[in-house]
Amino acid sequence: EAGVAQSPRYKIIEKRQSVAFWCNPISGHATLYWYQQILGQGPKLLIQFQNNGVVDDSQLPKDRFSAERLKGVDSTLKIQPAKLEDSAVYLCASSRFLAGGQETQYFGPGTRLLVL
Amino acid sequence: AQSVTQLGSHVSVSEGALVLLRCNYSSSVPPYLFWYVQYPNQGLQLLLKYTTGATLVKGINGFEAEFKKSETSFHLTKPSAHMSDAAEYFCAVTLGTYKYIFGTGTRLKVLA
């Protein structure tokens, strides 16, 4: 089966510009996650969707970050305006459903963002 | 609150030597534990996971990990390192919820 797809793979922007990332999860996976991975750190969950509803966005900086999953399949994550500290790899993951922690999350290759 | 500590941000081993990557967790309830590997410019790939049952878990590529409740540990081992094992390894924990808490990662270098 096809894995989690993300685009673009790399993006360089200047601070205060906006940027958007796209993710297409594994077919049939109801749950979709966006993570931020800063260099030297583990991934940090930004937002989680169950179908097209938000389950958890407690760590999403809502003043500048937004995400949507309108049809319950693919998703976009936007940053507007970007700051230098947003430089990171943005990982998308999906799982079959929202389960009691046992469900494996499958990760995409990530989008590497550099904010100058 | 739950947390994960990975001792050693960088580990070097010779090809053919034992690989030991350490992971300790903090949790007030039985956790679910995961090891993921990340190759350069790629996403995370699941190596193995512990949910319930047997405490010694075997994963892909010859890796295994043992859940030791008394030591709150879930160390990752492989008897003989291969050059292709060079990557970054992440330990993660959940407490029966969907939210993964990741460690800071250990970069494994394999020396020829």
PDB file of C-alpha atoms in Angstrom:
ATOM      1  CA  GLU A   1       0.000   0.000   0.000  1.00  0.00           C
ATOM      2  CA  ALA A   2       1.102   3.535  -0.608  1.00  0.00           C
ATOM      3  CA  GLY A   3       2.548   5.363   2.371  1.00  0.00           C
ATOM      4  CA  VAL A   4       1.856   8.820   3.745  1.00  0.00           C
ATOM      5  CA  ALA A   5       2.618  11.442   1.124  1.00  0.00           C
ATOM      6  CA  GLN A   6       3.801  14.954   1.891  1.00  0.00           C
ATOM      7  CA  SER A   7       4.694  17.935  -0.211  1.00  0.00           C
ATOM      8  CA  PRO A   8       6.754  19.927  -0.683  1.00  0.00           C
ATOM      9  CA  ARG A   9       9.798  18.123   0.676  1.00  0.00           C
ATOM     10  CA  TYR A  10      11.743  21.334   1.214  1.00  0.00           C
ATOM     11  CA  LYS A  11      10.765  24.958   1.575  1.00  0.00           C
ATOM     12  CA  ILE A  12      12.780  28.090   2.207  1.00  0.00           C
ATOM     13  CA  ILE A  13      10.959  31.312   3.049  1.00  0.00           C
ATOM     14  CA  GLU A  14      11.687  34.608   4.715  1.00  0.00           C
ATOM     15  CA  LYS A  15      10.236  35.493   8.081  1.00  0.00           C
ATOM     16  CA  ARG A  16       6.758  36.976   8.014  1.00  0.00           C
ATOM     17  CA  GLN A  17       5.918  35.087   4.824  1.00  0.00           C
ATOM     18  CA  SER A  18       3.284  32.384   4.748  1.00  0.00           C
ATOM     19  CA  VAL A  19       3.720  28.736   3.835  1.00  0.00           C
ATOM     20  CA  ALA A  20       1.483  25.688   3.453  1.00  0.00           C
ATOM     21  CA  PHE A  21       2.191  21.988   3.667  1.00  0.00           C
ATOM     22  CA  TRP A  22       0.102  19.178   2.262  1.00  0.00           C
ATOM     23  CA  CYS A  23      -0.393  15.629   3.512  1.00  0.00           C
ATOM     24  CA  ASN A  24      -2.219  12.649   2.046  1.00  0.00           C
ATOM     25  CA  PRO A  25      -2.563   9.816   4.566  1.00  0.00           C
ATOM     26  CA  ILE A  26      -2.656   6.103   3.907  1.00  0.00           C
ATOM     27  CA  SER A  27      -5.930   5.151   2.263  1.00  0.00           C
ATOM     28  CA  GLY A  28      -8.579   4.295   4.809  1.00  0.00           C
ATOM     29  CA  HIS A  29      -6.799   5.825   7.757  1.00  0.00           C
ATOM     30  CA  ALA A  30      -9.217   7.872   9.788  1.00  0.00           C
ATOM     31  CA  THR A  31      -6.727   9.596  12.052  1.00  0.00           C
ATOM     32  CA  LEU A  32      -4.175  12.136  10.887  1.00  0.00           C
ATOM     33  CA  TYR A  33      -1.445  13.862  12.895  1.00  0.00           C
ATOM     34  CA  TRP A  34       0.855  16.816  12.288  1.00  0.00           C
ATOM     35  CA  TYR A  35       4.137  16.923  14.199  1.00  0.00           C
ATOM     36  CA  GLN A  36       6.882  19.533  14.431  1.00  0.00           C
ATOM     37  CA  GLN A  37      10.417  18.189  14.747  1.00  0.00           C
ATOM     38  CA  ILE A  38      13.004  20.806  15.622  1.00  0.00           C
ATOM     39  CA  LEU A  39      16.629  19.854  15.028  1.00  0.00           C
ATOM     40  CA  GLY A  40      17.947  17.764  17.877  1.00  0.00           C
ATOM     41  CA  GLN A  41      14.517  17.073  19.353  1.00  0.00           C
ATOM     42  CA  GLY A  42      11.850  14.441  19.063  1.00  0.00           C
ATOM     43  CA  PRO A  43       8.629  15.106  17.180  1.00  0.00           C
ATOM     44  CA  LYS A  44       6.036  17.188  18.992  1.00  0.00           C
ATOM     45  CA  LEU A  45       2.350  16.775  18.223  1.00  0.00           C
ATOM     46  CA  LEU A  46       0.754  19.918  16.829  1.00  0.00           C
ATOM     47  CA  ILE A  47      -2.703  18.742  15.899  1.00  0.00           C
ATOM     48  CA  GLN A  48      -4.665  15.555  15.471  1.00  0.00           C
ATOM     49  CA  PHE A  49      -7.731  14.896  13.331  1.00  0.00           C
ATOM     50  CA  GLN A  50     -10.238  12.080  13.530  1.00  0.00           C
ATOM     51  CA  ASN A  51     -11.856  12.079  10.088  1.00  0.00           C
ATOM     52  CA  ASN A  52     -12.469  15.808   9.532  1.00  0.00           C
ATOM     53  CA  GLY A  53     -12.799  16.764  13.202  1.00  0.00           C
ATOM     54  CA  VAL A  54     -10.064  18.077  15.477  1.00  0.00           C
ATOM     55  CA  VAL A  55      -9.284  15.805  18.413  1.00  0.00           C
ATOM     56  CA  ASP A  56      -6.381  17.709  19.923  1.00  0.00           C
ATOM     57  CA  ASP A  57      -4.807  21.028  18.967  1.00  0.00           C
ATOM     58  CA  SER A  58      -3.577  22.007  22.401  1.00  0.00           C
ATOM     59  CA  GLN A  59       0.021  22.490  21.236  1.00  0.00           C
ATOM     60  CA  LEU A  60      -0.772  24.297  18.005  1.00  0.00           C
ATOM     61  CA  PRO A  61       0.264  27.987  18.093  1.00  0.00           C
ATOM     62  CA  LYS A  62      -3.089  29.162  16.888  1.00  0.00           C
ATOM     63  CA  ASP A  63      -2.026  32.763  16.396  1.00  0.00           C
ATOM     64  CA  ARG A  64       0.026  31.705  13.392  1.00  0.00           C
ATOM     65  CA  PHE A  65      -0.631  28.048  12.645  1.00  0.00           C
ATOM     66  CA  SER A  66      -3.801  26.594  11.157  1.00  0.00           C
ATOM     67  CA  ALA A  67      -4.725  23.189   9.806  1.00  0.00           C
ATOM     68  CA  GLU A  68      -7.681  21.642   8.094  1.00  0.00           C
ATOM     69  CA  ARG A  69      -8.886  18.306   6.841  1.00  0.00           C
ATOM     70  CA  LEU A  70     -12.068  19.272   5.094  1.00  0.00           C
ATOM     71  CA  LYS A  71     -13.087  15.983   3.478  1.00  0.00           C
ATOM     72  CA  GLY A  72     -11.572  13.697   6.052  1.00  0.00           C
ATOM     73  CA  VAL A  73      -8.754  12.611   3.753  1.00  0.00           C
ATOM     74  CA  ASP A  74      -5.875  14.915   2.926  1.00  0.00           C
ATOM     75  CA  SER A  75      -4.841  17.823   5.106  1.00  0.00           C
ATOM     76  CA  THR A  76      -3.017  21.133   4.925  1.00  0.00           C
ATOM     77  CA  LEU A  77      -0.994  22.880   7.601  1.00  0.00           C
ATOM     78  CA  LYS A  78      -0.396  26.598   7.221  1.00  0.00           C
ATOM     79  CA  ILE A  79       1.914  29.036   8.948  1.00  0.00           C
ATOM     80  CA  GLN A  80       1.179  32.733   8.626  1.00  0.00           C
ATOM     81  CA  PRO A  81       3.317  34.687   9.357  1.00  0.00           C
ATOM     82  CA  ALA A  82       6.379  32.488   9.784  1.00  0.00           C
ATOM     83  CA  LYS A  83       9.008  33.132  12.442  1.00  0.00           C
ATOM     84  CA  LEU A  84      12.622  32.056  12.566  1.00  0.00           C
ATOM     85  CA  GLU A  85      11.819  29.526  15.295  1.00  0.00           C
ATOM     86  CA  ASP A  86       9.408  27.735  12.962  1.00  0.00           C
ATOM     87  CA  SER A  87      12.374  26.249  11.124  1.00  0.00           C
ATOM     88  CA  ALA A  88      11.844  22.532  11.555  1.00  0.00           C
ATOM     89  CA  VAL A  89      10.709  19.365   9.851  1.00  0.00           C
ATOM     90  CA  TYR A  90       6.941  19.015   9.713  1.00  0.00           C
ATOM     91  CA  LEU A  91       5.864  15.416   9.815  1.00  0.00           C
ATOM     92  CA  CYS A  92       2.482  14.050   8.933  1.00  0.00           C
ATOM     93  CA  ALA A  93       1.360  10.676  10.260  1.00  0.00           C
ATOM     94  CA  SER A  94      -1.769   8.589  10.008  1.00  0.00           C
ATOM     95  CA  SER A  95      -3.305   5.624  11.756  1.00  0.00           C
ATOM     96  CA  ARG A  96      -6.316   3.455  11.070  1.00  0.00           C
ATOM     97  CA  PHE A  97      -8.350   4.871  13.906  1.00  0.00           C
ATOM     98  CA  LEU A  98      -8.153   6.551  17.236  1.00  0.00           C
ATOM     99  CA  ALA A  99      -7.408   3.704  19.582  1.00  0.00           C
ATOM    100  CA  GLY A 100      -6.104   3.308  23.081  1.00  0.00           C
ATOM    101  CA  GLY A 101      -2.519   4.115  22.239  1.00  0.00           C
ATOM    102  CA  GLN A 102      -1.824   0.766  20.633  1.00  0.00           C
ATOM    103  CA  GLU A 103      -2.443   1.885  17.112  1.00  0.00           C
ATOM    104  CA  THR A 104       0.701   2.307  15.050  1.00  0.00           C
ATOM    105  CA  GLN A 105       1.267   5.696  13.478  1.00  0.00           C
ATOM    106  CA  TYR A 106       2.747   5.704   9.983  1.00  0.00           C
ATOM    107  CA  PHE A 107       4.869   8.709   9.126  1.00  0.00           C
ATOM    108  CA  GLY A 108       5.447  10.562   5.903  1.00  0.00           C
ATOM    109  CA  PRO A 109       8.911  11.757   4.792  1.00  0.00           C
ATOM    110  CA  GLY A 110       8.330  15.236   6.190  1.00  0.00           C
ATOM    111  CA  THR A 111       8.660  18.783   4.903  1.00  0.00           C
ATOM    112  CA  ARG A 112      11.847  20.560   5.884  1.00  0.00           C
ATOM    113  CA  LEU A 113      11.172  24.269   6.444  1.00  0.00           C
ATOM    114  CA  LEU A 114      13.868  26.894   6.714  1.00  0.00           C
ATOM    115  CA  VAL A 115      12.822  30.397   7.714  1.00  0.00           C
ATOM    116  CA  LEU A 116      15.403  33.083   6.981  1.00  0.00           C
TER     117      LEU A 116
ATOM    118  CA  ALA B   1       3.084  13.579  33.649  1.00  0.00           C
ATOM    119  CA  GLN B   2       4.585  11.023  31.349  1.00  0.00           C
ATOM    120  CA  SER B   3       8.020  11.530  29.850  1.00  0.00           C
ATOM    121  CA  VAL B   4      10.717   9.688  27.970  1.00  0.00           C
ATOM    122  CA  THR B   5      14.464   9.938  28.489  1.00  0.00           C
ATOM    123  CA  GLN B   6      16.947   8.626  25.994  1.00  0.00           C
ATOM    124  CA  LEU B   7      20.444   8.436  27.458  1.00  0.00           C
ATOM    125  CA  GLY B   8      23.108   9.382  24.968  1.00  0.00           C
ATOM    126  CA  SER B   9      22.292  11.620  22.052  1.00  0.00           C
ATOM    127  CA  HIS B  10      25.078   9.954  20.053  1.00  0.00           C
ATOM    128  CA  VAL B  11      26.207   6.328  20.191  1.00  0.00           C
ATOM    129  CA  SER B  12      29.018   4.803  18.146  1.00  0.00           C
ATOM    130  CA  VAL B  13      29.588   1.087  17.702  1.00  0.00           C
ATOM    131  CA  SER B  14      31.822  -0.993  15.483  1.00  0.00           C
ATOM    132  CA  GLU B  15      30.278  -3.063  12.740  1.00  0.00           C
ATOM    133  CA  GLY B  16      29.389  -6.455  14.215  1.00  0.00           C
ATOM    134  CA  ALA B  17      29.267  -5.169  17.789  1.00  0.00           C
ATOM    135  CA  LEU B  18      26.283  -5.105  20.112  1.00  0.00           C
ATOM    136  CA  VAL B  19      23.923  -2.160  19.770  1.00  0.00           C
ATOM    137  CA  LEU B  20      22.330  -0.886  22.986  1.00  0.00           C
ATOM    138  CA  LEU B  21      20.168   2.234  22.942  1.00  0.00           C
ATOM    139  CA  ARG B  22      18.668   3.253  26.250  1.00  0.00           C
ATOM    140  CA  CYS B  23      15.164   4.477  26.954  1.00  0.00           C
ATOM    141  CA  ASN B  24      13.602   5.185  30.329  1.00  0.00           C
ATOM    142  CA  TYR B  25      10.082   6.387  30.834  1.00  0.00           C
ATOM    143  CA  SER B  26       8.104   8.015  33.554  1.00  0.00           C
ATOM    144  CA  SER B  27       4.526   6.896  33.962  1.00  0.00           C
ATOM    145  CA  SER B  28       2.062   6.290  36.731  1.00  0.00           C
ATOM    146  CA  VAL B  29       0.168   3.669  34.752  1.00  0.00           C
ATOM    147  CA  PRO B  30       1.296   0.865  32.438  1.00  0.00           C
ATOM    148  CA  PRO B  31       2.511   2.470  29.235  1.00  0.00           C
ATOM    149  CA  TYR B  32       2.591   1.472  25.639  1.00  0.00           C
ATOM    150  CA  LEU B  33       6.132   1.818  24.310  1.00  0.00           C
ATOM    151  CA  PHE B  34       7.522   2.231  20.815  1.00  0.00           C
ATOM    152  CA  TRP B  35      10.841   2.455  19.045  1.00  0.00           C
ATOM    153  CA  TYR B  36      11.026   4.290  15.729  1.00  0.00           C
ATOM    154  CA  VAL B  37      13.975   4.713  13.375  1.00  0.00           C
ATOM    155  CA  GLN B  38      14.567   7.739  11.163  1.00  0.00           C
ATOM    156  CA  TYR B  39      16.973   7.582   8.239  1.00  0.00           C
ATOM    157  CA  PRO B  40      18.313  10.843   6.798  1.00  0.00           C
ATOM    158  CA  ASN B  41      15.659  12.895   5.050  1.00  0.00           C
ATOM    159  CA  GLN B  42      12.981  10.317   5.755  1.00  0.00           C
ATOM    160  CA  GLY B  43      10.047   9.981   8.100  1.00  0.00           C
ATOM    161  CA  LEU B  44       9.900   7.721  11.132  1.00  0.00           C
ATOM    162  CA  GLN B  45       9.521   3.982  10.674  1.00  0.00           C
ATOM    163  CA  LEU B  46       8.230   1.701  13.409  1.00  0.00           C
ATOM    164  CA  LEU B  47      10.817  -0.801  14.643  1.00  0.00           C
ATOM    165  CA  LEU B  48       8.771  -2.440  17.374  1.00  0.00           C
ATOM    166  CA  LYS B  49       6.195  -1.791  20.049  1.00  0.00           C
ATOM    167  CA  TYR B  50       5.133  -3.093  23.427  1.00  0.00           C
ATOM    168  CA  THR B  51       1.492  -2.997  24.429  1.00  0.00           C
ATOM    169  CA  THR B  52       0.719  -5.996  26.629  1.00  0.00           C
ATOM    170  CA  GLY B  53       1.892  -9.576  27.002  1.00  0.00           C
ATOM    171  CA  ALA B  54       5.439 -10.740  26.443  1.00  0.00           C
ATOM    172  CA  THR B  55       7.935  -8.214  27.722  1.00  0.00           C
ATOM    173  CA  LEU B  56      10.589  -9.107  25.146  1.00  0.00           C
ATOM    174  CA  VAL B  57       9.513  -7.659  21.855  1.00  0.00           C
ATOM    175  CA  LYS B  58      11.118  -8.500  18.531  1.00  0.00           C
ATOM    176  CA  GLY B  59      11.034  -6.012  15.709  1.00  0.00           C
ATOM    177  CA  ILE B  60      12.288  -5.545  12.214  1.00  0.00           C
ATOM    178  CA  ASN B  61      15.914  -5.621  11.073  1.00  0.00           C
ATOM    179  CA  GLY B  62      16.992  -7.844  13.976  1.00  0.00           C
ATOM    180  CA  PHE B  63      16.170  -5.351  16.722  1.00  0.00           C
ATOM    181  CA  GLU B  64      14.490  -6.247  19.975  1.00  0.00           C
ATOM    182  CA  ALA B  65      13.556  -4.479  23.188  1.00  0.00           C
ATOM    183  CA  GLU B  66      12.615  -5.597  26.665  1.00  0.00           C
ATOM    184  CA  PHE B  67      10.033  -3.881  28.825  1.00  0.00           C
ATOM    185  CA  LYS B  68      11.243  -3.826  32.433  1.00  0.00           C
ATOM    186  CA  LYS B  69       8.605  -2.366  34.677  1.00  0.00           C
ATOM    187  CA  SER B  70      10.801  -2.395  37.782  1.00  0.00           C
ATOM    188  CA  GLU B  71      13.430  -0.336  35.997  1.00  0.00           C
ATOM    189  CA  THR B  72      10.949   1.721  33.928  1.00  0.00           C
ATOM    190  CA  SER B  73      13.073   0.932  30.915  1.00  0.00           C
ATOM    191  CA  PHE B  74      12.607  -0.167  27.326  1.00  0.00           C
ATOM    192  CA  HIS B  75      16.129  -0.465  25.931  1.00  0.00           C
ATOM    193  CA  LEU B  76      16.670  -1.346  22.281  1.00  0.00           C
ATOM    194  CA  THR B  77      19.272  -3.948  21.341  1.00  0.00           C
ATOM    195  CA  LYS B  78      20.699  -5.689  18.314  1.00  0.00           C
ATOM    196  CA  PRO B  79      23.350  -8.384  18.643  1.00  0.00           C
ATOM    197  CA  SER B  80      25.428  -7.343  15.646  1.00  0.00           C
ATOM    198  CA  ALA B  81      25.468  -3.866  14.139  1.00  0.00           C
ATOM    199  CA  HIS B  82      25.396  -3.365  10.402  1.00  0.00           C
ATOM    200  CA  MET B  83      26.415  -0.275   8.488  1.00  0.00           C
ATOM    201  CA  SER B  84      22.824   0.148   7.361  1.00  0.00           C
ATOM    202  CA  ASP B  85      21.725   0.588  10.996  1.00  0.00           C
ATOM    203  CA  ALA B  86      23.218   4.075  11.074  1.00  0.00           C
ATOM    204  CA  ALA B  87      20.236   6.344  11.726  1.00  0.00           C
ATOM    205  CA  GLU B  88      18.441   8.197  14.484  1.00  0.00           C
ATOM    206  CA  TYR B  89      16.327   6.200  16.883  1.00  0.00           C
ATOM    207  CA  PHE B  90      13.385   7.519  18.870  1.00  0.00           C
ATOM    208  CA  CYS B  91      11.655   5.988  21.850  1.00  0.00           C
ATOM    209  CA  ALA B  92       8.032   6.978  22.424  1.00  0.00           C
ATOM    210  CA  VAL B  93       5.398   6.331  25.060  1.00  0.00           C
ATOM    211  CA  THR B  94       1.649   6.605  25.264  1.00  0.00           C
ATOM    212  CA  LEU B  95      -0.601   6.031  28.255  1.00  0.00           C
ATOM    213  CA  GLY B  96      -3.515   4.436  26.528  1.00  0.00           C
ATOM    214  CA  THR B  97      -4.269   7.582  24.607  1.00  0.00           C
ATOM    215  CA  TYR B  98      -3.404   8.559  21.106  1.00  0.00           C
ATOM    216  CA  LYS B  99      -0.737  11.067  22.142  1.00  0.00           C
ATOM    217  CA  TYR B 100       2.810   9.911  21.595  1.00  0.00           C
ATOM    218  CA  ILE B 101       5.508  11.472  23.761  1.00  0.00           C
ATOM    219  CA  PHE B 102       8.846  11.131  21.988  1.00  0.00           C
ATOM    220  CA  GLY B 103      12.321  11.132  23.431  1.00  0.00           C
ATOM    221  CA  THR B 104      14.962  13.433  22.029  1.00  0.00           C
ATOM    222  CA  GLY B 105      16.489  10.692  19.936  1.00  0.00           C
ATOM    223  CA  THR B 106      19.803   8.826  19.751  1.00  0.00           C
ATOM    224  CA  ARG B 107      21.939   9.042  16.650  1.00  0.00           C
ATOM    225  CA  LEU B 108      23.667   5.726  15.992  1.00  0.00           C
ATOM    226  CA  LYS B 109      26.943   5.699  14.117  1.00  0.00           C
ATOM    227  CA  VAL B 110      28.375   2.384  12.899  1.00  0.00           C
ATOM    228  CA  LEU B 111      32.110   2.277  12.392  1.00  0.00           C
ATOM    229  CA  ALA B 112      33.695   0.055   9.767  1.00  0.00           C
TER     230      ALA B 112
END
